């Protein structure tokens, strides 16, 4: 690798310590860390500060879900003893609110904030011209190290006729100002499930099409609850169904699909949402000219320290994989910055040991560590402990007593291998387990921790209690029983 770098002219001095390309979660974190470490850092962004999460992903989707959730609550007001709670709403105003939420959060990721932190921010398209130089807006910047954090873009599936119909991606759906009467959602992953449910609650006729099954990374028992909720909220869910072609006729637009039994069906729509995943954004930044390898799945090839083919060029976030989560991108951003600045003295391998994630459907699905399916596939021995949220006092008071917590442990021990939570506030409940797993704390420590009553996190203690009851030492209990009998005389 040193030989590769020696083929490029190395500057005698450098204008800056670090150039970061991309101002999403990974790039912002890397820039922040570098600035906090008193390095001279330049952040280059070709589009919007905040990247996909702020502008097209996490923030707008959760804002839309919040409005949709209110409508569900109002429509089910009788569950709370309220006879009527009529609601009038304007779809356009809901979308206005979505953009207002983005604008409210925008200053956290703004040029002005990062300038105040000591980061030079340049708006323009970056092009890496050597291991030491980056061109932007006709300028050549020299730098000791480079961090590539260019993110990802939605996959647009190669469906014949797609370009002739009104289709959106998870990036462009936020331009809607009028509610589509009929919406087809193509994809059964987290994004597809979240948006299909939200738009159904906003009175769209939603059909969700997935070629395999919903939420393929989750266990069947978790998926079953989500699928049932989608159907209850009005989504027509079509799994094992392939999209064949799109067509536009005088009568409107249609997606032709083929079901598992071979029959075809024409699904009419006003709008088609492609939610079929995302692919790393690697084109146009000079990677091809530099010969930086790309893995078959489209992400930049990196090592355990996030280094690319060139030791002083790093990649992090969606463009590097292996996870497409905002929190993982930020996690990687720290490692990329620290290794880029201090790697010659001390470097750190990225820790992927405990990766949490949440799908914000109703009910939510949150997980960290192994699922049952993964454990079985890998041949990992485990025990399963379950607690039903139907028994949780706070869930009952909130009319949300649905779902479960499932914990996988090492046989005979309280060491946590994985946790799956399905229910209201699952993402929040997961945090305690993530902390325990990260620091090697078992279920007995959670059981021995006082939890406020009545709260949702009590469920974590109760599932730990279920494990304890299943592992009480029978021989000791026999002696205790004899002791109490002796005490009675």
Coordinates of N, CA and C in Angstrom, one line a residue, residues 84-281:
X84 N -66.5 9.9 21.6 CA -66.2 10.4 20.2 C -65.0 11.3 20.3
X85 N -64.1 11.2 19.2 CA -63.0 12.2 19.1 C -62.8 12.5 17.6
X86 N -63.8 13.2 17.1 CA -63.8 13.5 15.6 C -62.5 14.3 15.3
X87 N -61.9 13.9 14.2 CA -60.6 14.6 13.7 C -60.8 15.0 12.3
X88 N -60.5 16.2 12.0 CA -60.4 16.7 10.6 C -59.0 17.1 10.3
X89 N -58.5 16.6 9.2 CA -57.1 16.9 8.9 C -57.0 17.2 7.4
X90 N -55.9 17.8 7.0 CA -55.5 18.2 5.6 C -54.2 17.5 5.3
X91 N -54.2 16.6 4.4 CA -52.9 15.9 4.0 C -51.8 16.9 3.7
X92 N -52.1 18.0 3.0 CA -51.1 18.9 2.7 C -50.5 19.5 4.0
X93 N -51.3 19.8 5.0 CA -50.8 20.4 6.2 C -49.9 19.4 7.0
X94 N -50.3 18.1 6.9 CA -49.4 17.1 7.5 C -48.0 17.1 6.9
X95 N -48.0 17.2 5.5 CA -46.7 17.2 4.8 C -45.9 18.5 5.1
X96 N -46.7 19.6 5.3 CA -46.1 20.9 5.7 C -45.4 20.7 7.1
X97 N -46.1 20.0 8.0 CA -45.5 19.8 9.3 C -44.2 18.9 9.2
X98 N -44.2 17.9 8.3 CA -43.1 17.1 8.1 C -41.9 17.9 7.8
X99 N -42.1 18.9 6.9 CA -40.9 19.7 6.4 C -40.6 20.7 7.5
X100 N -41.6 21.1 8.4 CA -41.3 22.0 9.5 C -40.4 21.3 10.5
X101 N -40.7 20.0 10.7 CA -39.8 19.2 11.7 C -38.4 19.2 11.1
X102 N -38.2 19.0 9.8 CA -36.9 18.9 9.2 C -36.2 20.3 9.5
X103 N -36.9 21.4 9.2 CA -36.3 22.7 9.4 C -36.0 23.0 10.9
X104 N -36.8 22.4 11.8 CA -36.5 22.7 13.2 C -35.2 21.9 13.6
X105 N -35.0 20.8 13.1 CA -33.8 20.0 13.4 C -32.6 20.4 12.6
X106 N -32.8 21.0 11.5 CA -31.7 21.4 10.6 C -30.6 22.2 11.2
X107 N -30.8 23.1 12.1 CA -29.7 23.9 12.7 C -28.6 23.0 13.4
X108 N -29.1 21.8 13.9 CA -28.1 20.9 14.6 C -27.1 20.4 13.6
X109 N -27.4 20.4 12.3 CA -26.5 19.9 11.3 C -26.0 21.0 10.3
X110 N -26.2 22.2 10.7 CA -26.0 23.3 9.7 C -24.6 23.7 9.5
X111 N -24.3 24.4 8.4 CA -23.0 25.0 8.2 C -22.6 25.9 9.3
X112 N -23.5 26.7 9.8 CA -23.2 27.7 10.8 C -22.7 27.0 12.1
X113 N -23.4 25.9 12.5 CA -23.0 25.2 13.7 C -21.6 24.6 13.5
X114 N -21.4 24.0 12.4 CA -20.0 23.4 12.3 C -18.9 24.4 12.0
X115 N -19.3 25.5 11.5 CA -18.3 26.6 11.4 C -17.9 27.0 12.8
X116 N -18.9 27.2 13.7 CA -18.7 27.6 15.1 C -17.8 26.5 15.8
X117 N -18.0 25.3 15.4 CA -17.2 24.2 16.1 C -15.7 24.2 15.5
X118 N -15.5 25.0 14.5 CA -14.1 25.0 14.0 C -13.9 24.2 12.7
X119 N -15.0 23.7 12.1 CA -15.0 23.0 10.9 C -15.2 23.9 9.7
X120 N -14.3 23.8 8.7 CA -14.5 24.5 7.4 C -15.4 23.7 6.6
X121 N -16.5 24.3 6.2 CA -17.5 23.6 5.4 C -17.6 24.2 4.0
X122 N -17.5 23.3 3.0 CA -17.5 23.8 1.6 C -18.6 23.0 0.9
X123 N -19.5 23.8 0.2 CA -20.6 23.2 -0.6 C -20.1 23.0 -2.0
X124 N -20.0 21.8 -2.5 CA -19.5 21.4 -3.8 C -19.3 20.0 -3.9
X125 N -19.0 19.5 -5.2 CA -18.7 18.1 -5.4 C -17.3 17.8 -5.3
X126 N -16.9 16.9 -4.4 CA -15.5 16.6 -4.1 C -15.1 15.5 -5.1
X127 N -13.8 15.6 -5.5 CA -13.2 14.6 -6.4 C -11.8 14.3 -5.8
X128 N -11.6 13.1 -5.4 CA -10.2 12.7 -4.9 C -9.3 12.5 -6.1
X129 N -8.2 13.3 -6.1 CA -7.3 13.2 -7.2 C -5.9 12.5 -6.9
X130 N -5.7 12.3 -5.6 CA -4.6 11.5 -5.1 C -4.8 11.2 -3.7
X131 N -3.9 10.4 -3.1 CA -4.1 10.1 -1.6 C -4.0 11.3 -0.8
X132 N -3.5 12.4 -1.3 CA -3.3 13.6 -0.5 C -4.1 14.8 -1.0
X133 N -4.8 14.7 -2.1 CA -5.5 15.9 -2.6 C -6.9 15.6 -3.0
X134 N -7.7 16.7 -2.8 CA -9.2 16.6 -3.1 C -9.5 17.9 -3.9
X135 N -10.1 17.8 -5.0 CA -10.6 19.0 -5.8 C -12.0 19.3 -5.5
X136 N -12.3 20.6 -5.3 CA -13.7 21.0 -5.1 C -13.8 22.4 -5.6
X137 N -14.8 22.7 -6.4 CA -15.1 24.0 -6.9 C -13.8 24.7 -7.6
X138 N -13.0 23.9 -8.2 CA -11.8 24.4 -8.9 C -10.6 24.6 -8.0
X139 N -10.8 24.3 -6.7 CA -9.7 24.3 -5.8 C -9.1 23.0 -5.5
X140 N -7.8 22.9 -5.2 CA -7.2 21.7 -4.8 C -6.8 21.8 -3.3
X141 N -7.3 20.9 -2.5 CA -7.0 20.9 -1.1 C -6.0 19.8 -0.8
X142 N -5.0 20.1 -0.1 CA -4.1 19.1 0.4 C -4.4 18.7 1.8
X143 N -4.2 17.4 2.1 CA -4.6 16.8 3.4 C -3.9 15.6 3.7
X144 N -3.6 15.4 5.0 CA -2.9 14.2 5.5 C -3.8 13.0 5.3
X145 N -5.1 13.1 5.5 CA -6.0 12.0 5.4 C -7.4 12.4 4.9
X146 N -8.1 11.4 4.4 CA -9.4 11.7 3.7 C -10.4 10.7 4.3
X147 N -11.6 11.1 4.6 CA -12.7 10.2 5.0 C -13.8 10.3 4.0
X148 N -14.2 9.2 3.4 CA -15.3 9.2 2.5 C -16.5 8.8 3.2
X149 N -17.5 9.6 3.2 CA -18.8 9.4 4.0 C -19.9 9.8 3.1
X150 N -20.0 9.3 1.9 CA -20.9 9.8 0.9 C -22.3 9.2 0.9
X151 N -22.5 8.2 1.8 CA -23.9 7.7 2.1 C -24.4 6.8 1.0
X152 N -25.7 6.8 0.8 CA -26.3 5.8 -0.1 C -27.5 6.5 -0.8
X153 N -28.1 5.8 -1.8 CA -29.2 6.3 -2.5 C -30.2 5.2 -2.6
X154 N -31.5 5.5 -2.8 CA -32.5 4.4 -3.0 C -32.3 3.6 -4.2
X155 N -32.6 2.3 -4.1 CA -32.5 1.4 -5.3 C -33.8 1.7 -6.1
X156 N -33.7 1.9 -7.4 CA -34.8 1.9 -8.3 C -34.8 0.6 -9.1
X157 N -35.7 -0.3 -8.8 CA -35.7 -1.6 -9.4 C -35.9 -1.5 -10.9
X158 N -35.3 -2.4 -11.7 CA -35.4 -2.3 -13.2 C -36.7 -3.0 -13.7
X159 N -37.8 -2.3 -13.4 CA -39.1 -2.8 -13.8 C -39.5 -2.2 -15.1
X160 N -39.8 -3.0 -16.1 CA -40.2 -2.4 -17.4 C -41.4 -1.5 -17.2
X161 N -41.3 -0.3 -17.8 CA -42.4 0.7 -17.8 C -42.4 1.6 -16.6
X162 N -41.4 1.4 -15.7 CA -41.4 2.2 -14.4 C -41.3 3.7 -14.7
X163 N -40.4 4.0 -15.7 CA -40.2 5.4 -16.0 C -41.4 6.2 -16.6
X164 N -42.4 5.4 -17.1 CA -43.5 6.0 -17.7 C -44.7 6.2 -16.7
X165 N -44.5 5.9 -15.4 CA -45.5 6.1 -14.4 C -45.1 7.0 -13.3
X166 N -46.0 7.3 -12.4 CA -45.7 8.2 -11.3 C -45.1 7.4 -10.2
X167 N -43.8 7.4 -10.1 CA -43.2 6.6 -9.0 C -42.3 7.5 -8.1
X168 N -42.2 7.1 -6.9 CA -41.4 7.8 -5.9 C -40.4 6.9 -5.3
X169 N -39.4 7.4 -4.6 CA -38.5 6.7 -3.7 C -38.7 7.2 -2.3
X170 N -38.0 6.6 -1.4 CA -38.0 7.1 0.0 C -37.4 8.5 0.1
X171 N -36.6 8.9 -0.9 CA -36.1 10.3 -1.0 C -37.1 11.3 -1.5
X172 N -37.9 10.9 -2.5 CA -38.7 11.9 -3.2 C -40.2 11.9 -2.7
X173 N -40.6 10.9 -1.9 CA -42.0 10.8 -1.5 C -42.4 12.0 -0.7
X174 N -41.4 12.7 -0.1 CA -41.7 13.9 0.7 C -42.1 15.1 -0.1
X175 N -42.1 15.0 -1.4 CA -42.6 16.1 -2.2 C -44.1 16.1 -2.4
X176 N -44.7 15.0 -2.0 CA -46.2 14.9 -2.1 C -46.9 16.0 -1.4
X177 N -47.9 16.6 -2.1 CA -48.7 17.6 -1.4 C -50.2 17.2 -1.4
X178 N -50.5 16.3 -2.3 CA -51.9 15.7 -2.3 C -51.8 14.3 -2.0
X179 N -52.8 13.8 -1.2 CA -52.8 12.4 -0.8 C -53.1 11.5 -2.0
X180 N -52.3 10.5 -2.3 CA -52.6 9.6 -3.3 C -53.8 8.7 -2.8
X181 N -54.8 8.6 -3.7 CA -55.9 7.7 -3.3 C -55.5 6.3 -3.2
X182 N -54.7 5.8 -4.2 CA -54.2 4.5 -4.2 C -52.7 4.5 -4.3
X183 N -52.1 3.9 -3.3 CA -50.6 3.8 -3.2 C -50.2 2.4 -3.2
X184 N -49.2 2.1 -4.1 CA -48.6 0.8 -4.1 C -47.2 0.9 -3.5
X185 N -46.8 0.2 -2.5 CA -45.5 0.2 -1.9 C -44.8 -1.0 -2.3
X186 N -43.6 -0.8 -3.0 CA -42.8 -2.0 -3.5 C -41.7 -2.2 -2.5
X187 N -41.8 -3.2 -1.7 CA -40.7 -3.5 -0.7 C -41.3 -3.8 0.7
X188 N -40.8 -4.9 1.3 CA -41.3 -5.3 2.6 C -40.3 -5.2 3.7
X189 N -39.3 -4.3 3.5 CA -38.3 -4.1 4.6 C -38.9 -3.0 5.6
X190 N -38.0 -2.6 6.5 CA -38.5 -1.6 7.5 C -39.1 -0.3 6.9
X191 N -38.4 0.3 5.9 CA -39.0 1.5 5.3 C -40.3 1.2 4.6
X192 N -40.4 0.1 3.9 CA -41.7 -0.2 3.2 C -42.8 -0.4 4.2
X193 N -42.5 -1.1 5.3 CA -43.6 -1.4 6.3 C -44.0 -0.1 7.0
X194 N -43.0 0.7 7.4 CA -43.3 1.9 8.2 C -44.2 2.8 7.3
X195 N -43.8 3.1 6.1 CA -44.5 4.0 5.2 C -45.9 3.4 4.7
X196 N -45.9 2.2 4.5 CA -47.2 1.6 4.1 C -48.2 1.7 5.2
X197 N -47.8 1.5 6.4 CA -48.8 1.6 7.5 C -49.2 3.1 7.8
X198 N -48.2 4.0 7.7 CA -48.5 5.4 7.9 C -49.4 6.0 6.9
X199 N -49.2 5.7 5.6 CA -50.1 6.2 4.6 C -51.5 5.5 4.6
X200 N -51.6 4.3 5.1 CA -52.9 3.7 5.2 C -53.7 4.4 6.3
X201 N -53.0 4.8 7.4 CA -53.7 5.5 8.4 C -54.1 6.9 8.0
X202 N -53.4 7.4 7.0 CA -53.8 8.7 6.4 C -54.8 8.5 5.3
X203 N -55.5 7.4 5.3 CA -56.6 7.1 4.4 C -56.3 6.9 2.9
X204 N -55.1 6.4 2.7 CA -54.7 5.9 1.4 C -55.1 4.4 1.3
X205 N -55.5 4.0 0.1 CA -55.7 2.6 -0.1 C -54.3 2.0 -0.5
X206 N -53.7 1.3 0.4 CA -52.3 0.9 0.3 C -52.2 -0.6 0.0
X207 N -51.5 -0.9 -1.0 CA -51.1 -2.3 -1.3 C -49.6 -2.4 -1.2
X208 N -49.1 -3.4 -0.4 CA -47.7 -3.6 -0.2 C -47.3 -4.9 -0.9
X209 N -46.3 -4.8 -1.8 CA -45.8 -5.9 -2.6 C -44.4 -6.3 -2.2
X210 N -44.2 -7.5 -1.8 CA -42.9 -8.0 -1.4 C -42.6 -9.4 -2.0
X211 N -41.5 -9.5 -2.7 CA -41.2 -10.8 -3.4 C -40.9 -12.0 -2.5
X212 N -40.5 -11.7 -1.3 CA -40.3 -12.9 -0.3 C -41.2 -12.7 0.8
X213 N -40.7 -12.3 2.0 CA -41.6 -12.1 3.2 C -41.2 -10.8 3.8
X214 N -42.1 -10.2 4.6 CA -41.8 -9.0 5.3 C -40.6 -9.1 6.3
X215 N -39.9 -8.0 6.4 CA -38.9 -7.9 7.4 C -38.0 -9.1 7.6
X216 N -37.3 -9.5 6.5 CA -36.6 -10.7 6.4 C -35.6 -11.0 7.5
X217 N -35.1 -9.9 8.2 CA -34.1 -10.1 9.2 C -34.6 -10.4 10.6
X218 N -36.0 -10.4 10.7 CA -36.6 -10.7 12.0 C -37.2 -12.1 12.1
X219 N -37.4 -12.5 13.3 CA -37.9 -13.8 13.6 C -39.4 -13.9 13.1
X220 N -39.9 -15.0 12.7 CA -41.3 -15.1 12.3 C -42.3 -14.7 13.3
X221 N -42.1 -14.9 14.6 CA -43.1 -14.5 15.6 C -43.2 -13.0 15.6
X222 N -42.1 -12.3 15.4 CA -42.1 -10.8 15.4 C -42.8 -10.3 14.1
X223 N -42.5 -10.9 13.0 CA -43.0 -10.5 11.7 C -44.6 -10.7 11.7
X224 N -45.0 -11.8 12.3 CA -46.4 -12.1 12.3 C -47.3 -11.0 13.0
X225 N -46.8 -10.5 14.1 CA -47.5 -9.4 14.8 C -47.5 -8.1 13.9
X226 N -46.4 -7.8 13.3 CA -46.4 -6.6 12.4 C -47.3 -6.8 11.2
X227 N -47.2 -7.9 10.6 CA -48.1 -8.1 9.4 C -49.6 -8.1 9.8
X228 N -49.9 -8.6 10.9 CA -51.3 -8.6 11.4 C -51.7 -7.1 11.6
X229 N -50.8 -6.3 12.2 CA -51.1 -4.9 12.4 C -51.3 -4.1 11.1
X230 N -50.4 -4.4 10.2 CA -50.5 -3.8 8.9 C -51.9 -4.0 8.2
X231 N -52.3 -5.3 8.3 CA -53.6 -5.6 7.7 C -54.8 -5.0 8.5
X232 N -54.6 -4.9 9.8 CA -55.7 -4.3 10.6 C -55.8 -2.8 10.3
X233 N -54.7 -2.2 9.9 CA -54.7 -0.8 9.6 C -55.1 -0.5 8.1
X234 N -55.4 -1.6 7.4 CA -55.9 -1.4 6.1 C -55.0 -1.6 4.9
X235 N -53.8 -2.1 5.2 CA -52.8 -2.4 4.2 C -53.1 -3.8 3.6
X236 N -53.2 -3.9 2.3 CA -53.3 -5.2 1.6 C -51.8 -5.7 1.4
X237 N -51.4 -6.7 2.1 CA -50.1 -7.2 2.1 C -50.0 -8.4 1.1
X238 N -49.1 -8.2 0.1 CA -48.9 -9.3 -0.9 C -47.5 -9.8 -0.8
X239 N -47.2 -10.9 -0.1 CA -45.9 -11.5 -0.1 C -45.7 -12.6 -1.1
X240 N -44.5 -13.0 -1.3 CA -44.2 -14.0 -2.4 C -44.8 -13.6 -3.7
X241 N -44.7 -12.3 -4.0 CA -45.3 -11.6 -5.2 C -44.2 -10.8 -5.9
X242 N -44.1 -11.0 -7.2 CA -43.1 -10.4 -8.0 C -43.7 -9.3 -8.8
X243 N -43.0 -8.1 -8.9 CA -43.4 -7.0 -9.8 C -42.9 -7.3 -11.2
X244 N -43.8 -7.4 -12.2 CA -43.5 -7.8 -13.5 C -43.3 -6.5 -14.4
X245 N -44.2 -5.6 -14.4 CA -44.1 -4.4 -15.3 C -45.1 -3.4 -14.8
X246 N -44.8 -2.2 -15.3 CA -45.8 -1.1 -15.0 C -46.4 -0.7 -16.4
X247 N -47.6 -0.2 -16.3 CA -48.3 0.2 -17.6 C -49.2 1.4 -17.3
X248 N -49.3 2.3 -18.2 CA -50.1 3.5 -18.1 C -51.1 3.5 -19.2
X249 N -52.4 3.5 -18.9 CA -53.4 3.4 -19.9 C -54.4 4.6 -19.6
X250 N -55.4 4.7 -20.5 CA -56.4 5.7 -20.3 C -57.1 5.6 -19.0
X251 N -57.2 4.4 -18.5 CA -57.9 4.2 -17.2 C -57.0 4.5 -16.0
X252 N -55.7 4.7 -16.2 CA -54.8 5.0 -15.1 C -53.6 4.2 -15.1
X253 N -52.8 4.1 -14.0 CA -51.6 3.4 -13.9 C -51.7 2.1 -13.2
X254 N -50.9 1.1 -13.6 CA -51.1 -0.2 -13.0 C -49.7 -0.8 -12.8
X255 N -49.5 -1.6 -11.7 CA -48.4 -2.5 -11.6 C -48.9 -3.9 -11.8
X256 N -48.3 -4.6 -12.7 CA -48.6 -6.0 -13.0 C -47.7 -6.8 -12.1
X257 N -48.3 -7.7 -11.3 CA -47.6 -8.6 -10.4 C -47.9 -10.0 -10.7
X258 N -47.0 -10.9 -10.3 CA -47.2 -12.3 -10.4 C -47.2 -12.9 -9.0
X259 N -48.2 -13.6 -8.6 CA -48.3 -14.3 -7.3 C -47.6 -15.6 -7.3
X260 N -47.5 -16.2 -6.2 CA -46.7 -17.4 -6.0 C -47.3 -18.6 -6.8
X261 N -48.6 -18.5 -7.0 CA -49.3 -19.6 -7.8 C -49.2 -19.4 -9.3
X262 N -48.5 -18.3 -9.7 CA -48.3 -18.1 -11.1 C -49.3 -17.1 -11.8
X263 N -50.4 -16.8 -11.0 CA -51.4 -15.9 -11.6 C -50.9 -14.5 -11.6
X264 N -51.4 -13.7 -12.5 CA -51.0 -12.3 -12.6 C -52.2 -11.4 -12.2
X265 N -51.9 -10.2 -11.6 CA -52.9 -9.3 -11.2 C -52.4 -7.9 -11.5
X266 N -53.4 -7.0 -11.9 CA -53.1 -5.6 -12.2 C -53.5 -4.8 -11.0
X267 N -52.5 -4.1 -10.4 CA -52.8 -3.3 -9.2 C -52.8 -1.8 -9.6
X268 N -54.0 -1.2 -9.5 CA -54.0 0.3 -9.9 C -53.4 1.2 -8.9
X269 N -52.9 2.3 -9.3 CA -52.3 3.2 -8.3 C -52.3 4.6 -8.9
X270 N -52.3 5.6 -7.9 CA -52.0 7.0 -8.2 C -50.5 7.2 -8.1
X271 N -49.9 6.5 -7.1 CA -48.5 6.7 -6.8 C -47.9 5.4 -6.5
X272 N -46.6 5.1 -6.9 CA -45.9 3.9 -6.6 C -44.7 4.3 -5.8
X273 N -44.5 3.7 -4.7 CA -43.4 4.0 -3.8 C -42.4 2.8 -3.9
X274 N -41.2 3.1 -4.4 CA -40.1 2.1 -4.4 C -39.3 2.1 -3.1
X275 N -39.5 1.1 -2.3 CA -38.8 1.0 -1.0 C -38.1 -0.3 -1.0
X276 N -37.2 -0.5 -2.0 CA -36.6 -1.8 -2.2 C -35.1 -1.8 -1.8
X277 N -34.8 -0.9 -0.8 CA -33.4 -0.9 -0.3 C -32.6 0.3 -0.8
X278 N -31.4 0.4 -0.4 CA -30.5 1.5 -0.7 C -29.1 0.9 -1.2
X279 N -28.4 1.7 -2.0 CA -27.1 1.2 -2.5 C -26.1 2.3 -2.3
X280 N -24.9 2.0 -2.0 CA -23.8 3.0 -1.6 C -23.6 3.9 -2.8
X281 N -23.4 5.2 -2.4 CA -23.1 6.3 -3.4 C -21.6 6.4 -3.6

